[in-house]
Amino acid sequence: MPTKQVCPRCGQDWIHPYRFRADGTTFSLCTECDSLWWLGEAVEVARAKFLDDVVAERLGVEGSPWGGLVWADVIEPIPGHGG
Ligand SMILES: [Zn+2]
């Protein structure tokens, strides 16, 4: 069962359930170091992705991966999952 878990990369924050607004794809995110894990993946340093990289892939914007967007435009925390 999912439990509150400290980010294994930075150890500074819990990882929080998030999702992409566009299609509802869910993932776990450390808001401290921007590490991302897809839901169901083992939350390990070796498997950690970087939020910027994932956003760049999804949005396909060169230069700035966010293309002028901010977090709240692209992703949102999932309510009701603790945290
Ligand atoms: Zn972290």
PDB file of C-alpha atoms in Angstrom, residues 2-3 5 8 11 26-27 29 32-33 35 40 43 52-53 56-57 60 62 64 66 70 76 82:
ATOM      1  CA  PRO A   2       1.228   3.496  -0.697  1.00  0.00           C
ATOM      2  CA  THR A   3       2.546   5.197   2.351  1.00  0.00           C
ATOM      3  CA  GLN A   5       7.682   8.175   1.723  1.00  0.00           C
ATOM      4  CA  PRO A   8      15.285   8.923  -1.621  1.00  0.00           C
ATOM      5  CA  GLY A  11      15.731  13.281   1.728  1.00  0.00           C
ATOM      6  CA  THR A  26      -0.283  10.147 -12.358  1.00  0.00           C
ATOM      7  CA  PHE A  27       3.148  10.192 -10.830  1.00  0.00           C
ATOM      8  CA  LEU A  29       6.884  14.019  -7.221  1.00  0.00           C
ATOM      9  CA  GLU A  32      12.129  19.787  -3.273  1.00  0.00           C
ATOM     10  CA  CYS A  33      14.408  18.349  -5.939  1.00  0.00           C
ATOM     11  CA  SER A  35      12.401  14.058  -8.868  1.00  0.00           C
ATOM     12  CA  GLY A  40       3.695   1.868  -9.637  1.00  0.00           C
ATOM     13  CA  VAL A  43      10.734   4.892  -5.737  1.00  0.00           C
ATOM     14  CA  ASP A  52      11.832  19.067 -16.392  1.00  0.00           C
ATOM     15  CA  ASP A  53      12.852  16.187 -18.644  1.00  0.00           C
ATOM     16  CA  ALA A  56      10.044  18.641 -22.061  1.00  0.00           C
ATOM     17  CA  GLU A  57       9.182  15.273 -23.590  1.00  0.00           C
ATOM     18  CA  GLY A  60       8.015  19.189 -26.830  1.00  0.00           C
ATOM     19  CA  GLU A  62      12.773  23.497 -27.087  1.00  0.00           C
ATOM     20  CA  SER A  64      12.682  25.972 -21.744  1.00  0.00           C
ATOM     21  CA  TRP A  66       7.934  24.710 -19.718  1.00  0.00           C
ATOM     22  CA  VAL A  70       4.212  27.209 -14.597  1.00  0.00           C
ATOM     23  CA  GLU A  76      -1.595  19.402 -10.066  1.00  0.00           C
ATOM     24  CA  GLY A  82      -2.715  11.867   2.197  1.00  0.00           C
TER      25      GLY A  82
END
